[in-house]
Amino acid sequence: MKCPYCHFEDTQVTDSRITESGTAVKRRRKCIQCERRFTTYERIERIGLTVVKKDNTREEYSRDKLLGSMVVACAKRPVPADKLEEAVNEIEAQLFRLGTSEVPSTMIGEMVMHRLRELDEVAYIRFASVYRNFADLEEMREAMEGVASIHPPDNEHEPEPPKKAKATGRG
Ligand SMILES: [Zn+2]
């Protein structure tokens, strides 16, 4: 491990601990030459997982996208963030256990629904109501943002926006 300051090739580990989520090892290092300190994280290398969308196009699996779609489904619901992280960890473990490099997006959707159902009924319904119609998690998230706004919370602090006079004259 090269020192980021002086690029000396040898460093000493001064502390090593597992991160709170248990998915990485955090190490405090000290450069033997300049004695400056820095931190490194050791994580399991993600197997390159490709998601096959409904239209048969492919994209690289993204944890952020998956988590993002679940966060939106749980908007304004009493679901702790760490429960969602945990759910994503479980889904990933399930995916990697499949041992295949390509996974249909619908399969991931089913896994998400299964987890959401255990966490929160409303989040589950939101997710379930949109997931079948979309090929992509990002598209789905956008749609879900729409669904989430159909069920506003009781404290309506946001006034109704004025109707935009933006008629396109189409149709
Ligand atoms: Zn150094």
PDB file of N, CA, C and O in Angstrom, residues 7-8 10 21 29 36 42 51 64 83 124 144 153 159:
ATOM      1  N   HIS A   7       4.218   8.635  -1.363  1.00  0.00           N
ATOM      2  CA  HIS A   7       4.273   7.489  -2.266  1.00  0.00           C
ATOM      3  C   HIS A   7       5.308   6.443  -1.881  1.00  0.00           C
ATOM      4  O   HIS A   7       5.694   5.605  -2.689  1.00  0.00           O
ATOM      5  N   PHE A   8       5.717   6.484  -0.635  1.00  0.00           N
ATOM      6  CA  PHE A   8       6.605   5.441  -0.153  1.00  0.00           C
ATOM      7  C   PHE A   8       5.813   4.131  -0.141  1.00  0.00           C
ATOM      8  O   PHE A   8       4.610   4.113   0.108  1.00  0.00           O
ATOM      9  N   ASP A  10       5.939   1.395   1.722  1.00  0.00           N
ATOM     10  CA  ASP A  10       5.708   0.573   2.901  1.00  0.00           C
ATOM     11  C   ASP A  10       4.984   1.346   3.997  1.00  0.00           C
ATOM     12  O   ASP A  10       5.373   2.450   4.361  1.00  0.00           O
ATOM     13  N   SER A  21     -21.308  -1.965   9.661  1.00  0.00           N
ATOM     14  CA  SER A  21     -22.163  -2.822   8.837  1.00  0.00           C
ATOM     15  C   SER A  21     -21.574  -4.223   8.688  1.00  0.00           C
ATOM     16  O   SER A  21     -22.241  -5.123   8.186  1.00  0.00           O
ATOM     17  N   ARG A  29      -3.411   3.345   8.892  1.00  0.00           N
ATOM     18  CA  ARG A  29      -2.035   3.059   8.498  1.00  0.00           C
ATOM     19  C   ARG A  29      -1.148   4.257   8.731  1.00  0.00           C
ATOM     20  O   ARG A  29      -1.595   5.397   8.689  1.00  0.00           O
ATOM     21  N   ARG A  36       3.019  10.012   8.109  1.00  0.00           N
ATOM     22  CA  ARG A  36       1.651  10.518   8.080  1.00  0.00           C
ATOM     23  C   ARG A  36       0.683   9.334   8.111  1.00  0.00           C
ATOM     24  O   ARG A  36       1.047   8.215   7.738  1.00  0.00           O
ATOM     25  N   GLU A  42     -10.999  -2.362   3.404  1.00  0.00           N
ATOM     26  CA  GLU A  42     -10.929  -3.594   2.643  1.00  0.00           C
ATOM     27  C   GLU A  42     -12.335  -4.164   2.536  1.00  0.00           C
ATOM     28  O   GLU A  42     -13.006  -4.374   3.544  1.00  0.00           O
ATOM     29  N   VAL A  51     -27.346  -6.990 -14.870  1.00  0.00           N
ATOM     30  CA  VAL A  51     -28.796  -7.060 -14.766  1.00  0.00           C
ATOM     31  C   VAL A  51     -29.379  -7.035 -16.179  1.00  0.00           C
ATOM     32  O   VAL A  51     -29.066  -6.147 -16.970  1.00  0.00           O
ATOM     33  N   ASP A  64     -26.378   1.049  -5.306  1.00  0.00           N
ATOM     34  CA  ASP A  64     -27.002   2.350  -5.052  1.00  0.00           C
ATOM     35  C   ASP A  64     -28.403   2.433  -5.664  1.00  0.00           C
ATOM     36  O   ASP A  64     -29.329   2.966  -5.058  1.00  0.00           O
ATOM     37  N   LYS A  83     -32.308  -0.962   8.381  1.00  0.00           N
ATOM     38  CA  LYS A  83     -33.087  -2.135   7.979  1.00  0.00           C
ATOM     39  C   LYS A  83     -33.038  -2.303   6.457  1.00  0.00           C
ATOM     40  O   LYS A  83     -33.025  -3.417   5.950  1.00  0.00           O
ATOM     41  N   TYR A 124     -44.306  -1.940   0.427  1.00  0.00           N
ATOM     42  CA  TYR A 124     -44.447  -3.117  -0.423  1.00  0.00           C
ATOM     43  C   TYR A 124     -45.455  -2.862  -1.537  1.00  0.00           C
ATOM     44  O   TYR A 124     -45.203  -3.150  -2.709  1.00  0.00           O
ATOM     45  N   MET A 144     -42.215   5.578  -8.806  1.00  0.00           N
ATOM     46  CA  MET A 144     -42.595   5.427  -7.404  1.00  0.00           C
ATOM     47  C   MET A 144     -42.684   6.756  -6.692  1.00  0.00           C
ATOM     48  O   MET A 144     -43.479   6.927  -5.785  1.00  0.00           O
ATOM     49  N   PRO A 153     -48.719  12.555   3.613  1.00  0.00           N
ATOM     50  CA  PRO A 153     -48.879  12.405   5.059  1.00  0.00           C
ATOM     51  C   PRO A 153     -49.930  13.370   5.578  1.00  0.00           C
ATOM     52  O   PRO A 153     -50.347  14.293   4.875  1.00  0.00           O
ATOM     53  N   PRO A 159     -48.311  23.663   0.484  1.00  0.00           N
ATOM     54  CA  PRO A 159     -49.540  24.070  -0.204  1.00  0.00           C
ATOM     55  C   PRO A 159     -49.572  23.538  -1.641  1.00  0.00           C
ATOM     56  O   PRO A 159     -48.539  23.245  -2.227  1.00  0.00           O
TER      57      PRO A 159
END
